[in-house]
Tab-separated table of C-alpha atoms in Angstrom:
chain	number	residue	atom	x	y	z
A	1	MET	CA	-12.423	-28.691	-26.469
A	2	ASN	CA	-10.345	-27.475	-29.371
A	3	GLY	CA	-8.177	-24.876	-27.633
A	4	LYS	CA	-4.494	-25.402	-27.060
A	5	ILE	CA	-3.355	-25.950	-23.483
A	6	ALA	CA	0.047	-25.511	-21.905
A	7	VAL	CA	1.240	-27.926	-19.211
A	8	VAL	CA	4.146	-26.636	-17.138
A	9	LEU	CA	6.450	-29.022	-15.265
A	10	ILE	CA	9.332	-27.804	-13.119
A	11	ASN	CA	12.541	-29.715	-12.592
A	12	TYR	CA	14.947	-28.941	-9.774
A	13	ARG	CA	18.417	-30.447	-10.095
A	14	ASP	CA	18.033	-34.273	-10.211
A	15	TYR	CA	14.285	-34.269	-9.523
A	16	ALA	CA	13.520	-35.448	-13.060
A	17	LYS	CA	15.598	-38.600	-12.636
A	18	LYS	CA	13.211	-39.690	-9.884
A	19	TYR	CA	9.884	-38.664	-11.371
A	20	LEU	CA	9.949	-37.608	-15.022
A	21	ALA	CA	9.474	-40.975	-16.737
A	22	ALA	CA	6.180	-41.896	-15.056
A	23	CYS	CA	4.762	-38.383	-15.388
A	24	ARG	CA	5.826	-38.216	-19.045
A	25	ASP	CA	4.177	-41.545	-19.853
A	26	SER	CA	0.912	-40.436	-18.241
A	27	LEU	CA	0.994	-37.210	-20.267
A	28	ARG	CA	1.636	-39.153	-23.453
A	29	SER	CA	-1.433	-41.303	-22.750
A	30	GLN	CA	-3.859	-38.361	-22.384
A	31	THR	CA	-7.099	-38.406	-24.371
A	32	TYR	CA	-6.773	-34.674	-25.012
A	33	PRO	CA	-5.648	-34.144	-28.648
A	34	ALA	CA	-1.867	-34.334	-28.814
A	35	ASP	CA	-1.686	-31.551	-31.382
A	36	LYS	CA	-3.427	-29.222	-28.914
A	37	LEU	CA	-1.143	-30.073	-26.010
A	38	LYS	CA	2.067	-28.128	-25.369
A	39	ILE	CA	4.443	-29.377	-22.663
A	40	TYR	CA	6.985	-27.034	-21.094
A	41	ILE	CA	9.647	-28.213	-18.672
A	42	ILE	CA	11.364	-25.481	-16.720
A	43	ASP	CA	14.824	-26.687	-15.746
A	44	ASN	CA	15.181	-24.745	-12.491
A	45	ALA	CA	18.759	-24.469	-11.213
A	46	SER	CA	19.726	-25.834	-14.616
A	47	THR	CA	23.029	-27.501	-15.472
A	48	PRO	CA	24.183	-28.754	-18.889
A	49	GLU	CA	23.645	-32.312	-17.611
A	50	SER	CA	20.086	-31.730	-16.357
A	51	TYR	CA	19.148	-29.881	-19.547
A	52	GLN	CA	20.425	-32.713	-21.722
A	53	TYR	CA	18.665	-35.306	-19.581
A	54	LEU	CA	15.331	-33.562	-20.077
A	55	LYS	CA	15.872	-33.166	-23.820
A	56	ASN	CA	16.780	-36.834	-24.219
A	57	ASN	CA	13.980	-38.225	-22.067
A	58	PHE	CA	11.086	-35.972	-23.115
A	59	PRO	CA	12.009	-34.800	-26.629
A	60	GLU	CA	8.520	-33.535	-27.511
A	61	ALA	CA	8.556	-31.126	-24.562
A	62	ARG	CA	10.059	-27.666	-24.792
A	63	VAL	CA	12.786	-27.219	-22.189
A	64	LEU	CA	13.378	-23.735	-20.775
A	65	THR	CA	16.182	-22.972	-18.338
A	66	ARG	CA	16.573	-20.929	-15.169
A	67	SER	CA	19.487	-20.751	-12.766
A	68	ASP	CA	18.221	-19.662	-9.350
A	69	GLY	CA	15.630	-22.321	-8.421
A	70	ASN	CA	12.788	-19.805	-7.964
A	71	TYR	CA	9.660	-21.963	-8.328
A	72	CYS	CA	7.280	-19.029	-8.833
A	73	ALA	CA	9.474	-17.479	-11.515
A	74	ALA	CA	9.703	-20.869	-13.225
A	75	ASN	CA	5.902	-21.137	-13.368
A	76	ASN	CA	5.678	-17.618	-14.769
A	77	LEU	CA	8.245	-18.490	-17.433
A	78	GLY	CA	6.279	-21.553	-18.523
A	79	PHE	CA	2.923	-19.783	-18.549
A	80	ARG	CA	4.290	-16.846	-20.544
A	81	ALA	CA	5.700	-19.287	-23.087
A	82	GLY	CA	2.319	-21.008	-23.325
A	83	ARG	CA	0.487	-17.732	-23.873
A	84	LYS	CA	3.003	-16.712	-26.525
A	85	ASP	CA	2.408	-20.023	-28.317
A	86	GLY	CA	-1.351	-19.387	-28.425
A	87	CYS	CA	-2.519	-21.594	-25.532
A	88	GLU	CA	-5.956	-20.719	-24.179
A	89	SER	CA	-5.589	-22.624	-20.898
A	90	LEU	CA	-2.576	-23.067	-18.631
A	91	VAL	CA	-1.862	-26.015	-16.345
A	92	THR	CA	0.641	-26.155	-13.520
A	93	LEU	CA	1.590	-29.738	-12.704
A	94	ASN	CA	3.991	-31.292	-10.205
A	95	MET	CA	6.399	-33.725	-11.785
A	96	ASP	CA	5.921	-36.285	-8.995
A	97	THR	CA	2.458	-37.192	-10.320
A	98	GLU	CA	0.813	-39.723	-12.603
A	99	LEU	CA	-2.357	-38.664	-14.417
A	100	GLU	CA	-5.315	-40.800	-15.395
A	101	THR	CA	-5.832	-40.750	-19.153
A	102	ASN	CA	-8.714	-38.257	-19.178
A	103	CYS	CA	-7.299	-35.874	-16.551
A	104	LEU	CA	-6.451	-32.950	-18.841
A	105	GLN	CA	-9.624	-33.369	-20.851
A	106	GLU	CA	-11.699	-33.181	-17.677
A	107	LEU	CA	-9.832	-30.102	-16.456
A	108	VAL	CA	-10.553	-28.268	-19.710
A	109	LEU	CA	-14.177	-29.416	-19.610
A	110	ALA	CA	-14.571	-28.044	-16.085
A	111	LEU	CA	-13.637	-24.528	-17.180
A	112	GLU	CA	-15.803	-24.773	-20.285
A	113	LYS	CA	-18.860	-25.809	-18.273
A	114	HIS	CA	-18.319	-23.179	-15.585
A	115	THR	CA	-17.463	-19.888	-17.216
A	116	GLU	CA	-17.479	-18.130	-13.818
A	117	ALA	CA	-14.562	-20.310	-12.667
A	118	GLY	CA	-11.048	-18.997	-13.039
A	119	ILE	CA	-9.309	-22.121	-11.725
A	120	ALA	CA	-10.194	-25.818	-11.692
A	121	GLN	CA	-8.187	-28.218	-9.533
A	122	ALA	CA	-7.802	-31.909	-10.261
A	123	LYS	CA	-8.814	-34.507	-7.681
A	124	ILE	CA	-5.418	-35.196	-6.145
A	125	LEU	CA	-5.002	-38.670	-4.679
A	126	LEU	CA	-2.122	-40.175	-2.747
A	127	PHE	CA	0.060	-42.471	-4.823
A	128	PRO	CA	-0.611	-46.030	-3.591
A	129	LYS	CA	2.120	-47.527	-1.418
A	130	ASN	CA	0.726	-51.063	-1.252
A	131	GLU	CA	-1.836	-53.400	-2.796
A	132	ASN	CA	-4.637	-52.288	-0.472
A	133	GLU	CA	-4.155	-48.659	-1.471
A	134	LYS	CA	-4.193	-49.654	-5.132
A	135	LYS	CA	-7.652	-51.129	-4.611
A	136	GLN	CA	-8.918	-48.191	-2.553
A	137	ALA	CA	-7.196	-44.870	-3.213
A	138	LYS	CA	-6.843	-42.210	-0.548
A	139	ILE	CA	-7.182	-38.444	-0.915
A	140	ASN	CA	-4.275	-36.030	-0.875
A	141	THR	CA	-6.425	-32.890	-1.221
A	142	LEU	CA	-9.732	-31.746	-2.687
A	143	GLY	CA	-8.751	-28.101	-2.361
A	144	ASN	CA	-6.710	-26.267	0.249
A	145	LYS	CA	-7.717	-24.139	3.230
A	146	ILE	CA	-6.366	-20.884	4.652
A	147	ASN	CA	-6.279	-20.173	8.376
A	148	PHE	CA	-6.531	-16.476	9.287
A	149	LEU	CA	-2.946	-16.523	10.585
A	150	GLY	CA	-1.757	-17.494	7.110
A	151	PHE	CA	-1.333	-21.256	7.472
A	152	GLY	CA	-2.301	-23.274	4.399
A	153	THR	CA	-3.526	-26.855	4.788
A	154	THR	CA	-4.967	-29.659	2.673
A	155	SER	CA	-8.538	-30.952	2.894
A	156	TYR	CA	-9.759	-34.542	3.427
A	157	TYR	CA	-6.167	-35.773	3.648
A	158	ASN	CA	-5.792	-39.567	3.882
A	159	GLU	CA	-9.549	-40.153	3.697
A	160	VAL	CA	-10.767	-42.946	1.425
A	161	ASP	CA	-11.626	-41.718	-2.056
A	162	ARG	CA	-15.295	-41.568	-2.991
A	163	PRO	CA	-17.318	-40.494	-6.042
A	164	ILE	CA	-18.012	-36.758	-6.300
A	165	THR	CA	-20.552	-35.350	-8.712
A	166	GLY	CA	-20.651	-31.914	-10.272
A	167	TYR	CA	-17.965	-29.311	-9.731
A	168	PRO	CA	-17.853	-28.369	-6.030
A	169	GLU	CA	-16.590	-24.913	-5.227
A	170	ILE	CA	-13.251	-24.651	-3.437
A	171	LYS	CA	-13.599	-21.882	-0.897
A	172	CYS	CA	-9.940	-21.104	-0.289
A	173	TYR	CA	-7.417	-22.051	-2.959
A	174	ALA	CA	-6.445	-24.770	-5.405
A	175	SER	CA	-3.392	-26.896	-4.711
A	176	GLY	CA	-0.455	-26.007	-6.931
A	177	CYS	CA	0.121	-29.719	-7.439
A	178	CYS	CA	-2.277	-29.528	-10.398
A	179	PHE	CA	-4.705	-26.886	-11.542
A	180	ILE	CA	-5.806	-25.271	-14.781
A	181	THR	CA	-6.497	-21.591	-15.298
A	182	LYS	CA	-7.488	-19.371	-18.196
A	183	LYS	CA	-4.914	-17.177	-19.870
A	184	GLU	CA	-7.029	-14.073	-19.196
A	185	VAL	CA	-7.135	-14.899	-15.472
A	186	TYR	CA	-3.370	-15.263	-15.372
A	187	GLN	CA	-2.984	-11.933	-17.147
A	188	LYS	CA	-5.530	-10.137	-14.955
A	189	ILE	CA	-3.990	-11.192	-11.633
A	190	GLY	CA	-0.384	-10.801	-12.757
A	191	GLY	CA	0.678	-14.422	-12.374
A	192	TRP	CA	2.783	-15.700	-9.478
A	193	ASN	CA	4.442	-13.296	-7.095
A	194	GLU	CA	8.105	-14.240	-7.514
A	195	GLU	CA	9.050	-12.874	-4.087
A	196	TYR	CA	7.412	-15.984	-2.582
A	197	PHE	CA	10.056	-18.129	-4.302
A	198	MET	CA	8.345	-21.357	-3.179
A	199	TYR	CA	5.461	-22.393	-0.884
A	200	HIS	CA	2.177	-20.544	-0.370
A	201	ASP	CA	2.572	-19.331	-3.955
A	202	ASP	CA	-0.591	-21.238	-4.903
A	203	MET	CA	-2.370	-19.591	-1.950
A	204	GLU	CA	-1.390	-16.142	-3.226
A	205	PHE	CA	-2.409	-17.057	-6.789
A	206	GLY	CA	-5.767	-18.395	-5.592
A	207	LEU	CA	-6.612	-15.398	-3.400
A	208	LYS	CA	-5.924	-13.005	-6.278
A	209	THR	CA	-8.204	-15.107	-8.476
A	210	LEU	CA	-11.011	-14.883	-5.912
A	211	LEU	CA	-10.511	-11.132	-5.525
A	212	ALA	CA	-10.711	-10.765	-9.301
A	213	GLY	CA	-14.263	-12.130	-9.147
A	214	TYR	CA	-13.684	-15.718	-10.292
A	215	LYS	CA	-14.602	-18.944	-8.553
A	216	ILE	CA	-12.278	-21.863	-7.867
A	217	ILE	CA	-13.746	-25.306	-8.458
A	218	LEU	CA	-12.830	-28.967	-8.144
A	219	ALA	CA	-12.885	-31.129	-11.283
A	220	PRO	CA	-13.462	-34.500	-9.558
A	221	GLN	CA	-13.266	-36.588	-12.737
A	222	ALA	CA	-9.780	-35.200	-13.434
A	223	ARG	CA	-7.823	-37.622	-11.270
A	224	LEU	CA	-4.115	-37.934	-10.634
A	225	PHE	CA	-1.869	-39.649	-8.126
A	226	HIS	CA	0.652	-37.600	-6.175
A	227	LYS	CA	3.840	-39.065	-4.693
A	228	TYR	CA	3.364	-36.813	-1.712
A	229	GLU	CA	5.733	-36.781	1.260
A	230	PHE	CA	5.068	-34.735	4.369
A	231	THR	CA	8.729	-34.138	5.115
A	232	ARG	CA	10.041	-30.671	5.682
A	233	SER	CA	13.474	-29.405	4.789
A	234	ILE	CA	14.872	-26.410	6.650
A	235	LYS	CA	14.691	-24.339	3.470
A	236	MET	CA	11.032	-25.206	3.091
A	237	LEU	CA	10.277	-24.217	6.694
A	238	TYR	CA	11.863	-20.830	6.091
A	239	TYR	CA	9.637	-20.058	3.110
A	240	MET	CA	6.482	-21.467	4.682
A	241	GLU	CA	6.862	-19.325	7.798
A	242	ARG	CA	8.027	-16.216	5.967
A	243	ASN	CA	5.381	-16.426	3.251
A	244	ARG	CA	2.386	-16.768	5.548
A	245	TYR	CA	3.249	-13.329	6.922
A	246	LEU	CA	3.989	-12.060	3.439
A	247	MET	CA	0.532	-13.178	2.321
A	248	THR	CA	-1.392	-11.724	5.262
A	249	LEU	CA	0.450	-8.396	5.221
A	250	SER	CA	-0.161	-8.112	1.481
A	251	PHE	CA	-3.866	-9.013	1.403
A	252	TYR	CA	-5.369	-8.039	4.748
A	253	PRO	CA	-6.840	-4.552	5.278
A	254	PHE	CA	-5.014	-2.516	7.938
A	255	LYS	CA	-7.944	-2.778	10.352
A	256	MET	CA	-7.809	-6.564	10.127
A	257	ILE	CA	-4.040	-6.583	10.707
A	258	ILE	CA	-4.444	-4.473	13.866
A	259	PHE	CA	-7.070	-6.807	15.334
A	260	LEU	CA	-4.982	-9.850	14.413
A	261	ALA	CA	-1.819	-8.555	16.076
A	262	PRO	CA	-2.406	-10.224	19.504
A	263	ALA	CA	-2.979	-13.631	17.899
A	264	TRP	CA	0.108	-13.209	15.737
A	265	VAL	CA	2.251	-12.355	18.757
A	266	VAL	CA	1.035	-15.359	20.751
A	267	MET	CA	1.523	-17.709	17.789
A	268	ALA	CA	4.990	-16.264	17.093
A	269	ILE	CA	6.072	-16.898	20.685
A	270	GLY	CA	4.709	-20.437	20.533
A	271	LEU	CA	6.499	-21.144	17.248
A	272	MET	CA	9.726	-19.679	18.608
A	273	PHE	CA	9.763	-22.176	21.491
A	274	TYR	CA	8.721	-24.978	19.143
A	275	ALA	CA	11.603	-24.048	16.837
A	276	LEU	CA	14.016	-24.146	19.762
A	277	PHE	CA	12.744	-27.579	20.747
A	278	LYS	CA	12.964	-28.931	17.176
A	279	GLY	CA	16.384	-27.445	16.441
A	280	TRP	CA	15.462	-24.978	13.714
A	281	PHE	CA	15.459	-21.754	15.710
A	282	LEU	CA	17.896	-20.105	13.278
A	283	THR	CA	15.489	-20.791	10.415
A	284	TRP	CA	12.605	-19.281	12.383
A	285	PHE	CA	14.765	-16.257	13.224
A	286	LYS	CA	15.727	-15.699	9.579
A	287	SER	CA	12.090	-15.831	8.478
A	288	THR	CA	11.238	-13.213	11.125
A	289	PHE	CA	14.299	-11.065	10.380
A	290	TYR	CA	13.123	-10.781	6.752
A	291	PHE	CA	10.492	-8.291	7.973
A	292	SER	CA	13.079	-6.051	9.653
A	293	ARG	CA	14.407	-4.944	6.264
A	294	PRO	CA	13.143	-1.635	4.826
A	295	SER	CA	13.172	-3.225	1.353
A	296	THR	CA	10.589	-5.788	2.522
A	297	TRP	CA	8.128	-3.051	3.485
A	298	THR	CA	8.715	-1.276	0.189
A	299	LYS	CA	7.771	-4.500	-1.583
A	300	LEU	CA	4.734	-4.991	0.649
A	301	LYS	CA	3.496	-1.505	-0.204
A	302	LYS	CA	3.799	-2.375	-3.889
A	303	TYR	CA	1.972	-5.716	-3.461
A	304	ARG	CA	-0.859	-4.054	-1.542
A	305	GLN	CA	-1.276	-1.515	-4.338
A	306	GLU	CA	-1.348	-4.277	-6.955
A	307	ILE	CA	-3.957	-6.240	-4.996
A	308	LYS	CA	-6.042	-3.104	-4.506
A	309	LYS	CA	-6.193	-2.726	-8.300
A	310	ILE	CA	-7.692	-6.223	-8.508
A	311	ASN	CA	-10.218	-5.561	-5.733
A	312	SER	CA	-10.332	-2.413	-3.607
A	313	LYS	CA	-12.595	-4.014	-0.955
A	314	PRO	CA	-11.218	-7.489	-0.190
A	315	MET	CA	-12.739	-7.872	3.287
A	316	ALA	CA	-15.919	-9.672	2.181
A	317	ILE	CA	-13.962	-12.214	0.092
A	318	LEU	CA	-11.451	-12.850	2.882
A	319	LYS	CA	-14.125	-13.302	5.571
A	320	GLU	CA	-16.021	-15.752	3.367
A	321	ASN	CA	-13.063	-17.933	2.394
A	322	ILE	CA	-10.673	-17.922	5.370
A	323	ILE	CA	-11.218	-20.224	8.355
A	324	GLY	CA	-10.349	-20.106	12.061
A	325	ARG	CA	-8.848	-23.506	12.854
A	326	ILE	CA	-5.552	-24.925	11.633
A	327	ASP	CA	-6.160	-28.295	9.960
A	328	PHE	CA	-2.769	-29.981	9.770
A	329	LEU	CA	-4.415	-33.256	8.797
A	330	GLU	CA	-1.044	-34.943	8.328
A	331	ILE	CA	-0.348	-34.460	12.049
A	332	ASP	CA	-2.764	-35.441	14.825
A	333	ASN	CA	-1.625	-33.085	17.578
A	334	PRO	CA	-3.958	-33.251	20.605
A	335	ILE	CA	-2.882	-29.815	21.885
A	336	LEU	CA	-3.753	-28.273	18.520
A	337	ARG	CA	-6.995	-30.233	18.231
A	338	LEU	CA	-8.318	-29.863	21.783
A	339	PHE	CA	-6.941	-26.531	22.938
A	340	VAL	CA	-5.497	-24.285	20.211
A	341	ASN	CA	-8.142	-24.773	17.505
A	342	PRO	CA	-11.169	-24.030	19.725
A	343	LEU	CA	-9.483	-20.780	20.790
A	344	LEU	CA	-8.600	-19.887	17.195
A	345	ASN	CA	-12.164	-20.563	16.052
A	346	LEU	CA	-13.544	-18.335	18.800
A	347	TYR	CA	-11.025	-15.575	18.028
A	348	TRP	CA	-11.886	-15.644	14.318
A	349	ARG	CA	-15.638	-15.556	14.975
A	350	LEU	CA	-15.222	-12.541	17.220
A	351	LEU	CA	-12.901	-10.877	14.709
A	352	LYS	CA	-15.363	-11.340	11.853
A	353	PHE	CA	-18.118	-9.858	14.023
A	354	VAL	CA	-15.993	-6.789	14.834
A	355	LEU	CA	-14.885	-6.340	11.243
């Protein structure tokens, strides 16, 4: 474990004032050799004040600035800087985390032991809110899932942590909260698609990695605690809804898109009424209107061509890794659990048979 690694943190406005100190201290305590560790903080939507705050409070990190808040572009900026500085492995890390002392070492070890893996995700645990949770941690995610309609969800959310041996394979994608990848993987798949801006970007990154012939694994001894909050801003809802269509229309073969159309229409109608009920209809409308622009379809044509260069026959990979049900584990919705998911599972089984 002698190679240099780059760890990329992204700040957005005053985010660092809430989370930087604890994350910084956990990075400073890592067992991985300090001279082999390069920290990059991307000051997204940077101001002179935020830039100076980062420089003063994490002087050993290299601070790079961006103005527009594009999370995907910020990750690309950090990873390119790491590659330029000779880093062999690249880590994306949320700032609202605290790492156990051997976390980075275990992430590097996971890729070294499994050369077929292109990504290794840390075991992401929920940050304890009380004394009981300090004694018995709970899981945030052990790898994320993709529903065939483009919804991304966590796995094992809020379950009690337990020992995991080996390096289990993650069938869908690694959470962008914390994963490590090899520089050659990043180069081969072309990094993050900056059109996504934020949300589902890790899904897109993971699917390209799978299509490129790599596996995605969990590094269960690489543990960190995530100050996760399942609260949704209107801006977030826009990108989540828009990007699930962006992902499916980019990756799915045309035959699959045609057979999926009825399910998409039904789900779109259901979400429209849900948006009306919840008071974010305008956000839903904007995410749908995005696909009425000719420029969007020009971009989609380009993305499909880029993905085809990675793998010209993605169907087998998609069928193996995508699931039917929607597992919003943070929300126990009886309609989803008892009615919608059984129908979605049946639809997906039939679709896979036809395809």
